[in-house]
Every structure is written in C-alpha cells, then in structure tokens.
Coordinates of C-alpha atoms and ligand atoms in Angstrom, one line a residue:
M1 CA 30.0 259.7 168.6
T2 CA 28.4 256.3 168.1
Q3 CA 27.1 254.4 165.1
L4 CA 23.7 256.1 165.6
A5 CA 25.1 259.6 165.1
D6 CA 23.3 261.5 162.3
K7 CA 20.9 258.6 161.7
K8 CA 17.3 259.6 161.0
I9 CA 14.9 257.3 162.9
L10 CA 11.2 257.2 162.5
L11 CA 9.7 255.9 165.8
G12 CA 6.2 254.5 165.6
I13 CA 4.5 254.2 168.9
T14 CA 1.3 252.1 169.2
G15 CA -1.3 251.7 172.0
S16 CA 0.3 249.6 174.7
I17 CA 0.8 250.4 178.4
S18 CA 4.6 250.2 177.7
A19 CA 4.3 253.3 175.4
Y20 CA 5.7 255.4 178.2
K21 CA 9.0 253.5 177.8
A22 CA 9.3 254.9 174.3
A23 CA 10.0 258.3 175.9
D24 CA 13.3 257.0 177.3
W25 CA 14.2 255.4 174.0
V26 CA 13.8 258.8 172.3
R27 CA 16.2 260.4 174.8
A28 CA 18.7 257.5 174.3
L29 CA 18.6 257.9 170.5
R30 CA 19.1 261.7 170.7
K31 CA 21.9 261.3 173.2
E32 CA 23.8 259.3 170.6
G33 CA 23.3 262.0 167.9
G34 CA 20.3 260.5 166.1
T35 CA 17.3 262.5 165.0
V36 CA 13.9 261.1 165.9
T37 CA 10.5 261.7 164.3
V38 CA 7.6 260.2 166.3
V39 CA 4.5 258.9 164.6
M40 CA 1.8 257.7 167.0
T41 CA -1.3 255.6 166.4
E42 CA -4.6 257.1 167.7
S43 CA -4.6 254.6 170.7
A44 CA -1.0 255.4 171.5
T45 CA -2.1 259.0 172.3
K46 CA -4.3 257.6 175.0
F47 CA -1.2 256.2 176.8
I48 CA 1.3 259.1 176.3
S49 CA 0.7 262.5 175.1
P50 CA 2.0 263.8 171.7
L51 CA 3.2 266.9 173.5
T52 CA 5.6 264.8 175.7
M53 CA 7.0 263.1 172.6
A54 CA 7.3 266.4 170.7
A55 CA 9.3 267.9 173.6
L56 CA 11.5 264.9 174.0
S57 CA 12.2 264.4 170.3
G58 CA 12.5 268.1 169.5
N59 CA 10.3 267.5 166.4
R60 CA 6.7 267.7 165.4
V61 CA 4.8 264.5 166.2
Y62 CA 2.5 263.0 163.6
H63 CA -0.7 261.0 164.4
H64 CA -3.4 262.0 161.9
M65 CA -3.7 260.6 158.4
F66 CA -5.8 263.4 157.2
K67 CA -5.9 266.2 159.8
D68 CA -2.7 267.7 158.6
D69 CA -1.9 271.4 158.2
E70 CA 0.3 270.7 155.1
P71 CA -1.8 268.2 153.1
E72 CA 0.0 269.1 149.9
K73 CA 3.1 267.3 151.3
I74 CA 1.4 263.9 151.5
P75 CA 2.7 263.1 155.0
H76 CA 2.7 259.3 154.7
I77 CA 4.9 259.4 151.5
N78 CA 7.2 262.1 152.7
L79 CA 7.8 260.5 156.1
A80 CA 8.4 257.1 154.4
R81 CA 11.2 258.6 152.3
E82 CA 13.0 260.6 154.9
H83 CA 14.4 258.1 157.3
D84 CA 17.3 255.6 157.6
L85 CA 15.3 253.2 159.8
N86 CA 11.8 252.7 161.1
L87 CA 11.4 251.5 164.7
I88 CA 8.0 250.4 166.0
A89 CA 8.1 250.2 169.8
P90 CA 5.9 249.2 171.4
A91 CA 4.2 247.3 168.6
T92 CA 0.7 246.0 169.5
A93 CA -1.0 242.9 168.0
Q94 CA -3.2 245.3 166.1
T95 CA -0.4 247.1 164.4
I96 CA 1.5 243.8 163.7
G97 CA -1.7 242.5 162.1
R98 CA -2.1 245.6 160.0
L99 CA 1.5 245.4 158.7
A100 CA 1.2 241.6 158.1
H101 CA -1.8 242.2 155.9
G102 CA -0.7 245.3 154.2
L103 CA -3.6 247.4 155.7
T104 CA -3.1 251.1 155.7
D105 CA -6.0 252.5 157.7
D106 CA -3.7 254.7 159.9
L107 CA -0.8 257.0 159.2
L108 CA 1.9 254.7 160.8
S109 CA 0.9 251.6 158.8
A110 CA 0.7 253.7 155.6
I111 CA 4.2 255.1 156.1
I112 CA 5.7 251.6 156.8
L113 CA 4.1 250.2 153.7
A114 CA 5.4 253.0 151.6
S115 CA 8.9 253.0 153.1
S116 CA 12.0 251.2 151.7
A117 CA 14.0 251.8 154.9
P118 CA 14.6 248.8 157.2
T119 CA 12.0 248.3 159.9
V120 CA 12.6 247.0 163.4
V121 CA 9.5 245.8 165.3
C122 CA 9.4 245.4 169.1
P123 CA 6.2 243.7 170.1
A124 CA 4.6 244.3 173.5
M125 CA 1.2 242.9 174.6
N126 CA -0.5 240.5 177.0
S127 CA 1.3 237.2 176.8
K128 CA -1.9 235.3 175.7
M129 CA -2.3 237.8 172.9
Y130 CA 1.4 237.4 172.0
L131 CA 1.3 233.6 172.0
H132 CA -2.0 233.4 170.0
P133 CA -1.5 231.6 166.7
A134 CA -2.9 234.7 164.8
T135 CA -0.2 236.9 166.3
Q136 CA 2.5 234.3 165.8
T137 CA 1.5 233.8 162.2
N138 CA 1.5 237.6 161.6
I139 CA 5.0 237.9 163.2
A140 CA 6.2 235.0 161.0
T141 CA 4.8 236.9 158.0
L142 CA 6.6 240.1 158.9
K143 CA 9.9 238.2 159.1
T144 CA 9.3 236.8 155.6
Y145 CA 8.8 240.5 154.4
G146 CA 12.3 241.3 155.9
Y147 CA 11.1 243.1 159.0
H148 CA 13.5 242.7 162.0
L149 CA 11.6 241.4 165.0
V150 CA 12.9 241.9 168.6
D151 CA 11.5 239.3 171.0
P152 CA 9.6 240.7 174.0
D153 CA 10.8 239.9 177.5
N154 CA 9.3 237.3 179.8
G155 CA 7.9 238.5 183.1
T156 CA 4.9 239.9 185.0
M157 CA 2.7 242.0 182.8
A158 CA 0.8 245.2 183.8
C159 CA -2.4 243.0 183.8
G160 CA -0.7 240.6 186.4
E161 CA -0.2 237.7 184.0
E162 CA 3.2 236.0 183.6
G163 CA 4.8 235.2 180.3
P164 CA 6.3 236.7 177.2
G165 CA 5.0 240.2 176.1
R166 CA 6.9 242.8 178.0
L167 CA 8.6 245.4 175.8
T168 CA 12.3 244.5 175.4
E169 CA 14.9 246.6 177.1
W170 CA 16.6 249.5 175.2
P171 CA 20.1 247.9 175.0
V172 CA 18.6 244.8 173.3
A173 CA 16.7 246.9 170.8
R174 CA 19.7 249.1 170.3
Q175 CA 21.9 246.1 169.3
T176 CA 19.3 245.1 166.6
I177 CA 19.2 248.7 165.3
L178 CA 23.0 248.9 165.1
K179 CA 23.1 245.6 163.3
V180 CA 20.5 246.6 160.8
L181 CA 22.2 249.9 160.1
A182 CA 25.8 248.6 160.0
K183 CA 27.6 248.2 156.7
Q184 CA 28.1 244.4 156.2
D185 CA 31.8 244.8 155.4
L186 CA 32.9 241.8 157.4
A187 CA 30.3 239.4 155.8
G188 CA 31.9 236.0 155.0
E189 CA 34.7 236.4 157.7
S190 CA 35.0 234.0 160.6
I191 CA 36.5 235.9 163.6
L192 CA 37.6 234.4 166.9
I193 CA 37.9 236.9 169.7
T194 CA 39.1 236.2 173.3
A195 CA 38.0 238.4 176.2
G196 CA 38.2 238.8 179.9
P197 CA 40.6 237.4 182.5
T198 CA 41.7 233.9 183.2
R199 CA 41.6 232.4 186.6
E200 CA 44.3 230.1 187.8
P201 CA 43.1 228.2 190.9
F202 CA 45.3 227.1 193.8
D203 CA 42.5 225.7 196.0
P204 CA 38.7 225.3 195.5
V205 CA 38.0 228.9 196.5
R206 CA 41.0 230.9 195.5
F207 CA 42.7 231.8 192.3
L208 CA 45.3 234.1 190.6
S209 CA 43.7 236.5 188.1
N210 CA 43.7 240.1 186.9
R211 CA 41.4 243.1 186.5
S212 CA 40.1 242.5 183.0
S213 CA 36.3 243.0 182.8
G214 CA 35.9 241.6 179.3
K215 CA 34.4 245.0 178.1
M216 CA 37.0 245.5 175.3
G217 CA 36.7 242.0 173.9
Y218 CA 32.9 241.9 174.1
A219 CA 32.7 245.3 172.3
L220 CA 34.8 243.8 169.5
A221 CA 32.6 240.8 169.3
E222 CA 29.4 242.9 169.1
A223 CA 30.9 245.2 166.5
A224 CA 32.2 242.4 164.3
S225 CA 28.9 240.6 164.5
Q226 CA 26.9 243.8 163.6
R227 CA 29.2 244.1 160.6
G228 CA 28.3 240.6 159.3
A229 CA 31.1 238.4 160.6
R230 CA 30.6 235.0 162.1
V231 CA 32.0 235.6 165.6
T232 CA 33.2 233.1 168.2
L233 CA 33.9 234.6 171.6
V234 CA 36.2 232.6 173.9
S235 CA 35.7 234.4 177.2
G236 CA 37.0 234.2 180.7
P237 CA 34.7 234.9 183.7
T238 CA 32.9 238.2 183.3
T239 CA 29.6 239.7 184.4
L240 CA 28.7 240.8 180.9
P241 CA 25.6 239.5 179.0
A242 CA 26.4 237.2 176.0
P243 CA 26.4 239.4 172.8
A244 CA 23.4 238.5 170.5
G245 CA 24.3 236.4 167.5
V246 CA 27.7 235.5 168.8
E247 CA 28.9 231.9 169.7
L248 CA 30.1 232.2 173.3
I249 CA 32.6 229.7 174.7
A250 CA 33.1 230.1 178.4
I251 CA 36.4 229.2 179.9
T252 CA 38.1 229.7 183.2
S253 CA 41.8 229.0 183.0
A254 CA 44.5 229.8 180.4
Q255 CA 44.9 226.1 179.6
Q256 CA 41.2 225.9 178.8
M257 CA 41.4 229.0 176.6
H258 CA 44.4 227.4 174.9
R259 CA 42.4 224.2 174.2
E260 CA 39.3 226.1 172.9
V261 CA 41.3 228.5 170.6
M262 CA 43.5 225.8 169.1
A263 CA 40.4 223.6 168.4
R264 CA 38.8 226.4 166.3
V265 CA 41.7 228.4 164.8
G266 CA 41.7 226.3 161.6
E267 CA 38.2 227.7 160.6
M268 CA 39.1 231.3 161.3
S269 CA 40.1 234.2 159.0
V270 CA 41.0 236.4 161.9
V271 CA 42.0 235.9 165.6
I272 CA 41.8 238.9 168.0
K273 CA 43.2 238.3 171.4
A274 CA 41.9 240.9 173.7
A275 CA 41.9 238.6 176.8
A276 CA 44.3 239.3 179.6
V277 CA 45.7 235.7 180.0
S278 CA 47.6 234.8 183.2
D279 CA 51.2 234.1 182.2
Y280 CA 51.6 231.8 185.2
R281 CA 49.6 229.3 187.2
P282 CA 50.2 227.6 190.5
A283 CA 52.3 224.4 189.9
S284 CA 49.9 222.4 192.1
T285 CA 46.4 222.9 193.4
Y286 CA 45.0 221.9 196.8
D287 CA 41.8 219.6 196.8
H288 CA 40.6 221.4 200.0
K289 CA 40.6 225.0 201.1
V290 CA 44.0 226.0 202.5
K291 CA 43.6 226.8 206.2
K292 CA 45.2 229.8 207.8
G293 CA 47.5 229.4 210.7
Q294 CA 50.9 229.1 209.0
P295 CA 53.1 232.3 209.3
S296 CA 53.8 232.2 205.6
L297 CA 52.9 230.2 202.5
Q298 CA 54.9 229.7 199.4
F299 CA 53.6 228.8 196.0
E300 CA 55.5 227.7 192.9
L301 CA 54.2 229.2 189.7
I302 CA 54.8 227.6 186.3
A303 CA 54.3 229.3 182.9
N304 CA 51.1 229.0 181.0
P305 CA 51.2 228.4 177.2
D306 CA 51.5 231.7 175.3
I307 CA 48.5 231.1 173.0
L308 CA 49.1 234.0 170.7
K309 CA 52.8 233.2 170.3
E310 CA 52.0 229.7 169.4
L311 CA 49.5 230.9 166.7
G312 CA 52.2 233.2 165.3
Q313 CA 54.7 230.4 165.2
D314 CA 52.3 228.0 163.5
K315 CA 51.5 230.7 161.0
K316 CA 55.2 231.3 160.3
N317 CA 55.8 227.5 159.9
S318 CA 52.8 227.0 157.6
G319 CA 53.7 230.0 155.4
C320 CA 49.9 230.9 155.2
V321 CA 48.6 234.4 155.3
T322 CA 45.5 233.4 157.4
P323 CA 44.4 233.7 160.0
L324 CA 45.2 237.4 160.5
L325 CA 46.5 237.7 164.1
V326 CA 45.7 240.7 166.2
G327 CA 47.1 241.0 169.7
F328 CA 46.5 243.4 172.6
A329 CA 49.1 244.8 175.0
A330 CA 48.3 246.7 178.2
E331 CA 51.4 248.6 179.1
S332 CA 52.1 251.2 181.8
Q333 CA 55.5 252.4 180.5
N334 CA 57.3 252.4 177.2
H335 CA 54.1 251.2 175.7
L336 CA 54.9 251.7 172.0
E337 CA 58.3 249.9 172.3
E338 CA 56.8 247.1 174.4
G339 CA 53.9 246.7 172.0
S340 CA 56.2 246.7 168.9
R341 CA 58.4 244.0 170.6
K342 CA 55.3 241.8 171.2
L343 CA 54.2 242.3 167.5
R344 CA 57.5 241.0 166.3
E345 CA 58.1 238.3 168.9
K346 CA 54.6 236.8 168.4
N347 CA 54.6 237.2 164.6
L348 CA 51.4 239.3 164.6
D349 CA 49.7 241.3 161.8
M350 CA 48.6 244.0 164.2
I351 CA 48.9 244.9 167.9
V352 CA 46.5 247.2 169.8
I353 CA 48.4 248.9 172.6
N354 CA 46.4 250.3 175.6
D355 CA 48.2 253.0 177.5
I356 CA 47.0 252.0 180.9
G357 CA 48.9 254.9 182.5
G358 CA 46.1 257.4 181.5
A359 CA 42.8 258.0 183.2
N360 CA 39.8 256.0 181.9
T361 CA 41.8 253.7 179.7
G362 CA 42.5 249.9 179.8
F363 CA 41.1 247.7 182.4
E364 CA 37.5 247.8 183.7
V365 CA 36.4 251.2 182.4
D366 CA 34.0 251.9 179.5
T367 CA 36.5 253.9 177.5
N368 CA 40.0 253.3 176.0
R369 CA 42.9 255.1 174.4
V370 CA 44.8 252.8 172.0
T371 CA 47.5 252.9 169.4
M372 CA 47.5 250.3 166.6
I373 CA 50.7 249.2 165.0
D374 CA 50.8 246.7 162.1
R375 CA 53.5 244.5 160.7
N376 CA 54.2 247.1 157.9
N377 CA 55.0 249.7 160.5
G378 CA 51.6 251.4 159.9
R379 CA 50.6 253.3 163.0
E380 CA 47.3 254.9 164.1
E381 CA 46.8 256.6 167.5
L382 CA 43.1 256.9 168.5
P383 CA 41.8 259.5 171.0
L384 CA 40.0 258.5 174.2
L385 CA 36.8 256.8 172.9
S386 CA 34.1 254.4 174.2
K387 CA 35.2 250.8 173.9
E388 CA 32.4 250.4 171.3
E389 CA 33.8 253.1 169.1
T390 CA 37.3 251.8 169.7
A391 CA 36.2 248.4 168.5
H392 CA 34.8 249.8 165.3
R393 CA 38.0 251.7 164.6
I394 CA 40.1 248.6 165.2
L395 CA 37.9 246.7 162.7
D396 CA 38.2 249.5 160.2
R397 CA 42.0 249.2 160.4
L398 CA 41.8 245.4 160.2
L399 CA 39.8 245.6 157.0
Q400 CA 42.5 247.8 155.5
L401 CA 45.1 245.1 156.4
M402 CA 42.9 242.4 154.9
E403 CA 42.5 244.4 151.7
G404 CA 46.3 244.6 151.5
K405 CA 46.6 240.8 151.8
R406 CA 44.1 240.0 149.1
Ligands
LIG1 O1 38.7 243.6 179.6 P1 38.8 245.1 179.9 O2 38.5 245.4 181.3 O3 37.9 245.8 178.9 O4 40.3 245.5 179.6 C1 40.8 245.4 178.3 C2 42.3 244.9 178.4 C3 43.2 245.9 179.0 C4 42.4 243.6 179.2 C5 42.7 244.5 176.9 O5 42.4 245.5 176.1 C6 44.2 244.1 176.8 O6 45.0 245.0 176.7 N1 44.5 242.8 176.8 C7 45.8 242.3 176.8 C8 46.5 242.4 178.1 C9 48.0 242.2 178.1 O7 48.8 242.9 178.6 O8 48.3 241.1 177.5 P2 49.9 240.6 177.4 O9 50.8 241.7 177.2 O10 50.1 239.8 178.6 O11 49.8 239.7 176.2 C10 49.9 240.2 174.8 C11 49.0 239.4 173.9 O12 49.3 238.0 174.0 C12 47.5 239.6 174.3 O13 46.8 239.6 173.1 C13 47.2 238.3 175.1 O14 45.8 237.9 174.9 C14 48.1 237.2 174.4 N2 48.6 236.2 175.4 C15 49.2 236.5 176.5 C16 49.7 235.5 177.4 C17 49.4 234.2 177.1 N3 49.7 233.2 177.9 N4 48.7 233.9 176.0 C18 48.3 234.9 175.1 O15 47.6 234.6 174.1

C-alpha cells in the first residue's frame, strides 16, 4: 500500500487536448488504493467521454450544475465536503481564470470554491496562452490562495508550437499530491541523506564501483521532503531524476562524499547513510587509458575514509545527541549479527539491515526487506515492501527515536 491508499481524490478535468491523459491518471490513482470522483467541465466532455471516465473511476461522473437527478443533495456542496484532495488536470486558462476570480458558473469551479480540501492544479494549454500575462497573473493569484501549482512541461504542443504548456507527467504530479497529503511530522528537521554508489577511478575510463542504483536513498530523500524536512542528498552517480524540493549534491568518489558530508554535518539534525561507499580505492591512477597486452595487471588498493564511523566518533567525542546517525548494511549472511556489530562499532543510533540474500531485496530492485535495530536494542522487521513504503517506515521509526531523545 502507498501513501495514496484510502485517499478520496476529486479529479477535475477541463477542456484541453491532454484530457485523454487524465484517464491514465485515474487508473494510477486507483491502482494505489485511492478512490476517484471525476468532475468534468462541459468542454472537457468534448475531448473525452464521461462514460470512459465513469468506467475507469468506477464512480459516477459529474458534469452538470443543474441537470442532476438528486438535486436535494446540492452536488457542489456535497462533493466539496467529501474529498481529501482536489486535483485539476488538465487545467485550462479558462478554469484557472475562473478560480482566480472566484467565479462559479460551472460545477467544478463551484465545488473548488466551496471546498476546504487542498487543491493541486496542473495547467495545460498552448504556450502563448500559458505565458500570457493574464494567465500568469491568475496563476500567481491561485498561489496566494494556497493552491498547489504543478508547472507544465516544455515541448511540442498538439498545435505544433514549442514551449511550456504540455500537461506534466504523472510521476511529477504524484510527488506534489503526496507532499500535499503528507503529515508534516519532520518539519523543522534538516536531514542529510547519502545515496548510490561511489566510483573509484584507476584510469580515465575505468573505475571500481558496486551495484547500488540509489533507489533506496532517493526514496528516503523524497519521503523526508514530503514530510516537511529540509533534505540534502549527497549522491553518487545514478540514472534517477533529482527529487523535487531536495538539495542535490552530486559526487563521484568516496573522498568527494567524505568532503561534502563533513562540510554540512554541523547543520544537520539527522544523517542517513544509504550509500554503498567503496571501502577501497586504487592507490594510484593512470593519466591515460591503460592499454591491454600485458598478461596480468596488479593494482594496490588503499582504504577510503569510513565516513559514518568518523561521524560516530565525532559524536562520541563531542558528547552531543545530534545529529542522529542512521547507517545501512547490506549483508548476505549473518545479517543481524553483522548489522548489530556495525551499529556498535560506528556508534550509530539506528541501523537498517538489508537481507540481500532474498529475492527482490537490496541492490537495484524497487522493493526491499529490512530489519531496523536501534541503540536501545529496539528491533523492527519489515516485510517485503516498495522502497518508497520502506522509506516511510524507516522515517516513522526515526521519529520515535527522536521523540525518545527530546
Ligand atoms: O541503491 P539501491 O540499489 O537502492 O540499493 C540500496 C543499498 C543496498 C545500497 C542500501 O540500502 C544499503 O544497504 N547501503 C549500505 C551498503 C553497505 O553494505 O554498506 P557497508 O556495510 O559497507 O557500510 C555500512 C554503513 O557505513 C553504510 O551506511 C555506509 O554508507 C557507511 N560507510 C561505509 C563505508 C565507508 N567508507 N563510509 C561509510 O560511510
């Protein structure tokens, strides 16, 4: 289950060529356990049929202010009261203008004006219409009213013009929805998270590294940011997009990660080290690509700084309770014993142990199975979950530890 499970979403669809994309958004919301009620403007029904949206949402679709078979229920007031979040996608210049001026000449705008639920607006229109000062002023007005605007994408429009105005992609809208719905229980915390592998070069094209994809660390960064923390993500090379609202510091080697973490740790209340840091690096590097031809090659490796151990030692020496230190361990055998040893030796507050012996856990995959052990011998074993859900459960546990320290 995800953070969208059991959430009641009102999806307002307005008259844009990208209205067809809303059909996929309904499926995505329902797949995550959300319930969706669709409200369409009159012009939206010209682009996609209410019948399609009813079939996909599994609910009745509303699009008339007055032609309703249950007028005694006052649809715009009832619908305004019943939802956790309003999502308007695609939102045309016309609907944005209506909302900015408090006009209620259709069912959707009347519902939004009468609703106290948060509203996420995803504009989509021709780029000249989007960039017009009237639209930009209306968007700025919506922001001052507390609406959450998701910028449209740049690209080629259906009309052939280039520029901003394409409906954003679902994963981007989803991140905003999750942030808006999340409890802000990490507000005021500054959290540094490391993610991904490090690369230790021995010539200009070759390096020593590992299989970390960064997915676990990025999921933690997204979850902590959604819950209101100020997040700094120090990341080795990955193919993942930068999480929205997170300060991303890109590094390559363990020594660079060491430098960037140490420069920032003084401002942090929590450090979570999900990165898989190379313990060793080649003692010397070649300026030019090493040529083949020799029957064998030997490299000397020297130890990299153990960043987390150094943080734990500094904390012990200072006698301070902050930052809270959370380590990760990926172990293929005796994982609980190995994890507990790292917790003690590195002077950590908590360790998250991945059992990488199982299927679909640990490196590269989208799911994980972890056990958390804290310095008071508290232990929690999680089932196989998505890395997103695992991240939230780790943060829940972290909050309990923080409460204990206050
Ligand atoms: O990135 P993914 O593909 O999603 O995979 C996730 C993961 C398996 C990489 C991640 O969840 C994980 O387990 N990371 C830790 C990997 C590991 O085994 O670390 P370690 O046992 O070498 O180190 C223990 C802890 O010390 C880790 O928090 C590590 O970041 C830290 N460390 C290690 C060495 C070093 N030189 N400096 C460090 O700070």
